[in-house]
Short mmCIF file of C-alpha atoms in Angstrom, two decimals:
data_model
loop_
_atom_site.label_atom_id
_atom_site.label_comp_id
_atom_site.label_asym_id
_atom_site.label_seq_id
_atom_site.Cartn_x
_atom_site.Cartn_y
_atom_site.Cartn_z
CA UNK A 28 -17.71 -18.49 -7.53
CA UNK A 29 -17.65 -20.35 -4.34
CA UNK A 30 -15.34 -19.58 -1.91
CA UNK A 31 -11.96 -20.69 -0.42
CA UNK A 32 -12.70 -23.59 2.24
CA UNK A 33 -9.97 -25.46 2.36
CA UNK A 34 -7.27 -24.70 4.78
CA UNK A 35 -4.27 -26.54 2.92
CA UNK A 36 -5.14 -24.96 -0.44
CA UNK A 37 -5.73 -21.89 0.80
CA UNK A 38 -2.26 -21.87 2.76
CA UNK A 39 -0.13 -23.18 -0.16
CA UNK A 40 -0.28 -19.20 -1.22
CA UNK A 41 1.48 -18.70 2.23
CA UNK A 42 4.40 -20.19 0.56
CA UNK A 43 5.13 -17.41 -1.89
CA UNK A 44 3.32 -14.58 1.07
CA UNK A 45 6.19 -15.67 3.01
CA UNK A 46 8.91 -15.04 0.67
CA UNK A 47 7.55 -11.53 0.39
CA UNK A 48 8.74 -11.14 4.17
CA UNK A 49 11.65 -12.50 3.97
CA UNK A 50 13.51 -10.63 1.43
CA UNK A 51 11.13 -7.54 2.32
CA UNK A 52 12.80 -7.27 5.69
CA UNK A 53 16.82 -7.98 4.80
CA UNK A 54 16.38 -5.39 2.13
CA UNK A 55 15.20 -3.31 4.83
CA UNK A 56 17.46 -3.89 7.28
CA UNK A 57 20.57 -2.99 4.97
CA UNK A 58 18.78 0.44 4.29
CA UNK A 59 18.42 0.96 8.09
CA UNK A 60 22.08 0.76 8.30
CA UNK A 61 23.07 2.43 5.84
CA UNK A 62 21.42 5.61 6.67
CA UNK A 63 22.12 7.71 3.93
CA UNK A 64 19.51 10.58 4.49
CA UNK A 65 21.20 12.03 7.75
CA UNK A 66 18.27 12.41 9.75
CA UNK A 67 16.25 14.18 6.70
CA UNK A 68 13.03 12.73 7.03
CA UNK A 69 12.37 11.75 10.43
CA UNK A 70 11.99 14.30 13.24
CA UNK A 71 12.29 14.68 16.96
CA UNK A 72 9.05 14.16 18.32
CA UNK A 73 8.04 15.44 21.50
CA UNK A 74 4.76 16.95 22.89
CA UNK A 75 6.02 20.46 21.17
CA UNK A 76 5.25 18.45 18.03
CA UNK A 77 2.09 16.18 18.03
CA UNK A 78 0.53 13.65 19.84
CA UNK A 79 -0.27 9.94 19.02
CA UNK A 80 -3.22 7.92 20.19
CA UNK A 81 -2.69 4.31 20.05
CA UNK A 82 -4.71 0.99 19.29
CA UNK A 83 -8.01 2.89 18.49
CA UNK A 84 -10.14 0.43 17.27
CA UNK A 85 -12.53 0.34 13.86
CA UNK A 86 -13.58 -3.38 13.83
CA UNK A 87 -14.30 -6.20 16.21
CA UNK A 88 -11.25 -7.87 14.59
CA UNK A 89 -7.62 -8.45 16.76
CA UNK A 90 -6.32 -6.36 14.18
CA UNK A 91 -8.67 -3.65 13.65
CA UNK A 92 -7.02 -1.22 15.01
CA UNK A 93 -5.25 2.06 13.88
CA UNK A 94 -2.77 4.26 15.83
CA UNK A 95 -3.78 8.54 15.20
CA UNK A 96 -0.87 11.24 14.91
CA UNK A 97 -2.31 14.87 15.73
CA UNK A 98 0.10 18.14 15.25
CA UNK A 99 0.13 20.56 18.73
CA UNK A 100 -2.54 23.17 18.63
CA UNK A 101 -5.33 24.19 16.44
CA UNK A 102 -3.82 26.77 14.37
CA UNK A 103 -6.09 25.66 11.06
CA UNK A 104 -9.89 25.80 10.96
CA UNK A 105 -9.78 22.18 8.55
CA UNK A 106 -6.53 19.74 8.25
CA UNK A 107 -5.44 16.68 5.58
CA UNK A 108 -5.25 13.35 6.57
CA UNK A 109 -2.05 10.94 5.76
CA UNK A 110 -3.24 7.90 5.76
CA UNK A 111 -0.17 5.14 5.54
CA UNK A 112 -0.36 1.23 5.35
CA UNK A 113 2.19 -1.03 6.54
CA UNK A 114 4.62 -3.49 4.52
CA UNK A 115 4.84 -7.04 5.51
CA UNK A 116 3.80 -9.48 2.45
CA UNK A 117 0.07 -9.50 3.59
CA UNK A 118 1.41 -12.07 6.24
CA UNK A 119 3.02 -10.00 9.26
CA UNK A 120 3.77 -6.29 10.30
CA UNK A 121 2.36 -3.91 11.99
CA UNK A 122 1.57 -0.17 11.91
CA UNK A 123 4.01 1.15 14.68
CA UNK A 124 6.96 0.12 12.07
CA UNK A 125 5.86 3.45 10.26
CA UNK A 126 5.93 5.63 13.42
CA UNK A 127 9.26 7.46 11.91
CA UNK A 128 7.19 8.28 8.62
CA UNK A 129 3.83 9.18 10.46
CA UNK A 130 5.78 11.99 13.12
CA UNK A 131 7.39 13.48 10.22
CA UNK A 132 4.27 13.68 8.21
CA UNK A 133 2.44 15.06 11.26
CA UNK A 134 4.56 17.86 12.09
CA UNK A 135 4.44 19.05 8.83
CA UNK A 136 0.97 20.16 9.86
CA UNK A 137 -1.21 16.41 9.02
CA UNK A 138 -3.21 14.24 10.73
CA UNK A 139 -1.92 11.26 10.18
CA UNK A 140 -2.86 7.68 10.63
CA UNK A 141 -1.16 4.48 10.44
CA UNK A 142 -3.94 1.44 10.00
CA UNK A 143 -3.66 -2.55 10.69
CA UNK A 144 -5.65 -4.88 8.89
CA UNK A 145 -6.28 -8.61 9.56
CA UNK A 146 -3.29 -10.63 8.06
CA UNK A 147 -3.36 -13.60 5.96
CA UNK A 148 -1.52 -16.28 8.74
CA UNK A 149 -2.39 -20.02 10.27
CA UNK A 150 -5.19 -18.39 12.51
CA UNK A 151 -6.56 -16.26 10.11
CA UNK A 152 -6.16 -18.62 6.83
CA UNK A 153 -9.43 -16.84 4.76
CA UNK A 154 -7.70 -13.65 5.46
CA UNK A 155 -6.84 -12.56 1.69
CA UNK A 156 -5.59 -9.15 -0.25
CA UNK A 157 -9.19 -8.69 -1.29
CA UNK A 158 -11.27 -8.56 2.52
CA UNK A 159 -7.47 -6.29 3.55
CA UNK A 160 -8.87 -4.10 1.51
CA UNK A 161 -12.45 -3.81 2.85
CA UNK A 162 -10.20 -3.54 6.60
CA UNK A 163 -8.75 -0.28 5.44
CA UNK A 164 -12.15 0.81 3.20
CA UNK A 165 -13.77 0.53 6.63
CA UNK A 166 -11.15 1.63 9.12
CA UNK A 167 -10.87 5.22 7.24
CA UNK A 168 -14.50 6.82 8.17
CA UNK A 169 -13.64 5.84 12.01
CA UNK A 170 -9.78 7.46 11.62
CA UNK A 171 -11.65 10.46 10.55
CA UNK A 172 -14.18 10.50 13.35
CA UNK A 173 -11.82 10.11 16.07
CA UNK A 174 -9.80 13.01 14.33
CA UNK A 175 -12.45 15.51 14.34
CA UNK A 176 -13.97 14.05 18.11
CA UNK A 177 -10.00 15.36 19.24
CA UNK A 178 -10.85 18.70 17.15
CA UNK A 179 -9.56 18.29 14.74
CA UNK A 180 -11.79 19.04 11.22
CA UNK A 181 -10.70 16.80 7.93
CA UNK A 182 -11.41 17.45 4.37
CA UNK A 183 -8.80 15.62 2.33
CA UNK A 184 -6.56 13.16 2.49
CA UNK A 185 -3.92 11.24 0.81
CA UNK A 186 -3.10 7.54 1.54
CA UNK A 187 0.23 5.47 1.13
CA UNK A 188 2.06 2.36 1.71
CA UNK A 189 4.75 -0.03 1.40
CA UNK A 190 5.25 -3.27 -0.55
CA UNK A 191 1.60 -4.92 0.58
CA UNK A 192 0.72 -1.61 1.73
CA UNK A 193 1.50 0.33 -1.00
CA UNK A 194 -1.25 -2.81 -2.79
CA UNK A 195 -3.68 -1.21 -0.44
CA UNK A 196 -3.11 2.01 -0.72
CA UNK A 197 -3.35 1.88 -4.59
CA UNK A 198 -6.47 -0.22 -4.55
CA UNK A 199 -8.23 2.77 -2.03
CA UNK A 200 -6.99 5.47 -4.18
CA UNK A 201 -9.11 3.67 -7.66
CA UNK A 202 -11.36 1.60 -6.20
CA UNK A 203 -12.89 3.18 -3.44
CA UNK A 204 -12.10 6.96 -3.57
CA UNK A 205 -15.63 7.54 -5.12
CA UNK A 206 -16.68 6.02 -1.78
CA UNK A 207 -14.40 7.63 0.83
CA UNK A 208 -15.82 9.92 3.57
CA UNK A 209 -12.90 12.26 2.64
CA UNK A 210 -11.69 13.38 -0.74
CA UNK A 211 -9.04 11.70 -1.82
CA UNK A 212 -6.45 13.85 -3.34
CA UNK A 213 -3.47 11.39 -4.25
CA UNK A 214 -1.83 8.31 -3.64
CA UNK A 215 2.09 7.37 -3.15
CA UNK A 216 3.60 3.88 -2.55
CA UNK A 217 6.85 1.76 -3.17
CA UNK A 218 7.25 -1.59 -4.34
CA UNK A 219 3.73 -2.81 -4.05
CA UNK A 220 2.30 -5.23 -6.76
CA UNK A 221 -0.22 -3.06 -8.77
CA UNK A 222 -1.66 -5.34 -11.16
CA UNK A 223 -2.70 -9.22 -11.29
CA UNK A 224 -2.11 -10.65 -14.06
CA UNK A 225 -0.14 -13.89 -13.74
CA UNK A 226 1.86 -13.52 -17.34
CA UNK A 227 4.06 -10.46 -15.22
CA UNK A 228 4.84 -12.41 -12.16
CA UNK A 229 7.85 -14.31 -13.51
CA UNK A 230 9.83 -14.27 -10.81
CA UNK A 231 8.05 -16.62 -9.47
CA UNK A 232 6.92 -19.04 -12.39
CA UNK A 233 3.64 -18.21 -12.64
CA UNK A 234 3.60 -17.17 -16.21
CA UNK A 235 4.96 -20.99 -17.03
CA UNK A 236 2.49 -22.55 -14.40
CA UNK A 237 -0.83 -21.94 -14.87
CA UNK A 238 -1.64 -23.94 -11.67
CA UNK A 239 0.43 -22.48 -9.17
CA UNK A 240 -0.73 -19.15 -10.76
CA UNK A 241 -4.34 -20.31 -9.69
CA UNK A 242 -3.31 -21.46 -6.01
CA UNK A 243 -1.68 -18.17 -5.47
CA UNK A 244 -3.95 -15.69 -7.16
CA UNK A 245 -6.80 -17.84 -5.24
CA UNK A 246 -5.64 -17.37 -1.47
CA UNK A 247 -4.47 -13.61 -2.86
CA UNK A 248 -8.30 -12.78 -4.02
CA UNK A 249 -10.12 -15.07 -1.14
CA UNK A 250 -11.92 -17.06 -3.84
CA UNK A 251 -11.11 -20.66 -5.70
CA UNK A 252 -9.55 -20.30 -8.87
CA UNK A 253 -8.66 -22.90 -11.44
CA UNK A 254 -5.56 -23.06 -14.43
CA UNK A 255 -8.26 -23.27 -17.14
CA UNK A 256 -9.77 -20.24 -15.50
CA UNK A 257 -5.98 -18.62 -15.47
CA UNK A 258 -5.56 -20.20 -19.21
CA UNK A 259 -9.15 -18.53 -20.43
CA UNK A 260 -8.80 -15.21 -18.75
CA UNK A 261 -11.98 -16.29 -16.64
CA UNK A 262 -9.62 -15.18 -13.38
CA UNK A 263 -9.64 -11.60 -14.68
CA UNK A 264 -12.80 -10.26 -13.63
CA UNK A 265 -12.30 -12.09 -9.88
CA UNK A 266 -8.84 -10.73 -8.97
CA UNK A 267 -10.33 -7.20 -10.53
CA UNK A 268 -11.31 -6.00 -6.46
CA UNK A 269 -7.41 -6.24 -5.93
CA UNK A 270 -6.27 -4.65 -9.52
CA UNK A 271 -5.29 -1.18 -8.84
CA UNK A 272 -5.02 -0.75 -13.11
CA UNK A 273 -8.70 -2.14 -13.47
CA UNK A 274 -10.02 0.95 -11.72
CA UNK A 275 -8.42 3.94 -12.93
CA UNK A 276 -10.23 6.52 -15.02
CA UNK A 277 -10.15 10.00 -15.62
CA UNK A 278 -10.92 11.33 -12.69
CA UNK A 279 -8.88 9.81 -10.37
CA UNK A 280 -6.09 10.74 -8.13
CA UNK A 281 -2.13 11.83 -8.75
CA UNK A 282 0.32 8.79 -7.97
CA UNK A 283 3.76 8.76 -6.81
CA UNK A 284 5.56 5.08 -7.24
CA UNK A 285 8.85 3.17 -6.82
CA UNK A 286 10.14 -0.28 -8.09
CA UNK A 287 13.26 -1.90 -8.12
CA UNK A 288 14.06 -3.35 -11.72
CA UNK A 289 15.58 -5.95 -9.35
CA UNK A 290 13.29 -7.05 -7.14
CA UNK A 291 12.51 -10.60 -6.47
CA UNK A 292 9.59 -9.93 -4.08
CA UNK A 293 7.12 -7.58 -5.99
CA UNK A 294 6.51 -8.32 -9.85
CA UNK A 295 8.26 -5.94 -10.83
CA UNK A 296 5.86 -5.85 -14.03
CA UNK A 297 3.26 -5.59 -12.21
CA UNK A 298 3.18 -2.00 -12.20
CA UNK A 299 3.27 -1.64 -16.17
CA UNK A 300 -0.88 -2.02 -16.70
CA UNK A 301 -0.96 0.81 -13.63
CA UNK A 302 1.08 3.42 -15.69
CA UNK A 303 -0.54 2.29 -19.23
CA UNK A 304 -3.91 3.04 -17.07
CA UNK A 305 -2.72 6.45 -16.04
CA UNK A 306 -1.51 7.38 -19.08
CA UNK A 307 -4.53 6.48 -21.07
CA UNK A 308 -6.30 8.49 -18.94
CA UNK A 309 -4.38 11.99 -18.52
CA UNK A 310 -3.76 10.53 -15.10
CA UNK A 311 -0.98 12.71 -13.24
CA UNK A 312 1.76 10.37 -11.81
CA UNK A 313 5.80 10.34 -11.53
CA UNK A 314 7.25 6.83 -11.37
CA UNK A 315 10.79 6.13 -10.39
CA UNK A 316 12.85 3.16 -11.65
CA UNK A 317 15.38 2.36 -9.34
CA UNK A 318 17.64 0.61 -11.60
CA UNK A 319 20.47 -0.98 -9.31
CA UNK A 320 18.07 -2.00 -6.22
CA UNK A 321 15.62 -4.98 -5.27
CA UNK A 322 12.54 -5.13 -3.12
CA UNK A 323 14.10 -2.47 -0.45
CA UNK A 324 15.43 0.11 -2.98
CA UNK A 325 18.46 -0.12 -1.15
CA UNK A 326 20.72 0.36 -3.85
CA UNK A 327 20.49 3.87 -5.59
CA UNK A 328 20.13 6.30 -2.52
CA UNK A 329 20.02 9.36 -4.74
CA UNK A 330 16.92 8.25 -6.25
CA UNK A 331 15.33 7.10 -2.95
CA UNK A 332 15.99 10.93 -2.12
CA UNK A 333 14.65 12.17 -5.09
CA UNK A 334 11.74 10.26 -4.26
CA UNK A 335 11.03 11.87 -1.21
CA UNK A 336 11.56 15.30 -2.29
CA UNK A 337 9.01 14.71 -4.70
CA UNK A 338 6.84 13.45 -1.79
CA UNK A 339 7.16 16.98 -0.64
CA UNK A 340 6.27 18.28 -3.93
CA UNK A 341 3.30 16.26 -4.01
CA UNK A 342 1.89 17.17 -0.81
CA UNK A 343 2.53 20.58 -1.31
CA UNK A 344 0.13 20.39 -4.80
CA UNK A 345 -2.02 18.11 -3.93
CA UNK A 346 -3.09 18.75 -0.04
CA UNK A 347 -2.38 21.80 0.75
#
């Protein structure tokens, strides 16, 4: 399957990209100010508590870069590395919007790492979901180097994200954990489409419009699709690199989700074929439904708490 070359095709997926930021960022924003966790999990960093190198680089890309959290002192002969990927609709952000998430994940004894990848914009238009993935599949054995070159020894991790990020994140955790230079021991992420198949994203159309499904799904895999491909389940195979579902068996890792029955960003379906995965394969996971909230999971605070304590929980299990 050839793939995308033309500019104005592949940028009409930009159209629905962009929405993701939008909406992404006002839910956001009213969370921010709101503040109902008091302080709970974020902590006040200082040199008593970690240190973070900046910009390292893993690629010869602009955005190949990845920022390095280490706790104070060497108090453990081997550590676990968080690994967390940054929201944004595939289109914008960055990773120092998850320094507050990163500190307090470091000084609960982590390495931690937040990772950029190359986004899908005007300069960058063959930038897709599919070669984001191969940014973080090849930033993670250079995170791990640097780590251990500061003295730190790895021999775990866990990786997580946000909305796109939480995409990535899932996609590592199935598709390449058999690959990774560190075990992978589980995966947690919020609001991040987990599945591609165009009959769940209705809130945008796409399961009435087998053509816009095509355009979308095309700049979203970096190769052309057509509607007869969409209408004969041809497209299936090529958007399988970004299918989190399509890769889980039963060995892989624990998962910890969120969704919004209200979102308008993520498919909110889209995370349906993930769980039918896990389950079919004894998978471990805990999903949350937040049942009043959108694409921030704004809405139903006591649940965005619970969520987090079972973060704890998981880490706990999983990586210690």
């Amino acid at each position: 399957m050839s793939r995308i070359k033309r500019k104005g095709s592949v940028m009409w997926g930009a159209v629905y990209f962009g929405t993701f930021i939008a909406v992404f960022f006002i839910s956001v924003m009213m969370k921010l100010k709101t503040g109902p966790f008091h302080g709970k999990y974020t902590v006040d960093w200082n040199d008593r508590v970690g240190t973070v190198y900046t910009d390292l680089p893993y690629g010869d890309g602009d955005l190949n870069k990845f920022d390095l959290y280490v706790p104070a002192g060497h108090t453990k002969n081997s550590y676990g590395l968080i690994v967390y990927l940054h929201a944004g609709g595939f289109t914008s952000g960055d990773k120092s919007g998850d320094g507050n998430i990163l500190k307090w994940l470091c000084a609960k004894g982590y390495v931690t790492a937040g990772v950029n990848y190359t986004l899908f914009t005007e300069e960058t238009p063959t930038a897709s979901v599919y070669s984001q993935t191969m940014d973080v599949k090849d930033a993670i054995p250079y995170v791990a180097a640097k780590a251990e070159q500061l003295g730190y020894k790895l021999d775990r991790m866990a990786i997580g994200g946000g909305s796109a990020g939480g995409t990535l994140a899932l996609v590592y955790a199935y598709r390449d954990a058999g690959a990774s230079s560190l075990p992978v021991k589980m995966v947690f992420e919020m609001v991040g489409p987990a599945s591609f198949y165009y009959e769940n994203w209705t809130n945008y159309g796409l399961d009435q419009n087998p053509e816009a499904a095509a355009k979308l799904f095309s700049a979203m895999s970096g190769t052309q699709l057509t509607p007869e491909m969409m209408l004969s389940q041809e497209y299936l195979e090529i958007v399988k690199p970004i299918s989190a579902d399509r890769w889980v068996n039963k060995n892989s890792v624990p998962a910890l989700m969120a969704y919004g029955t209200h979102d308008k960003i993520c498919p909110y379906l889209s995370v349906q074929p993930l769980i039918a995965a896990l389950n079919k394969n004894n998978v471990p996971y805990d999903y949350f439904e937040f049942p009043h909230s959108g694409h921030g999971l704004q809405n139903d605070n006591k649940l965005y708490t619970q969520y987090m304590d079972k973060l704890e929980e998981y880490l706990m299990k999983y990586m210690n």
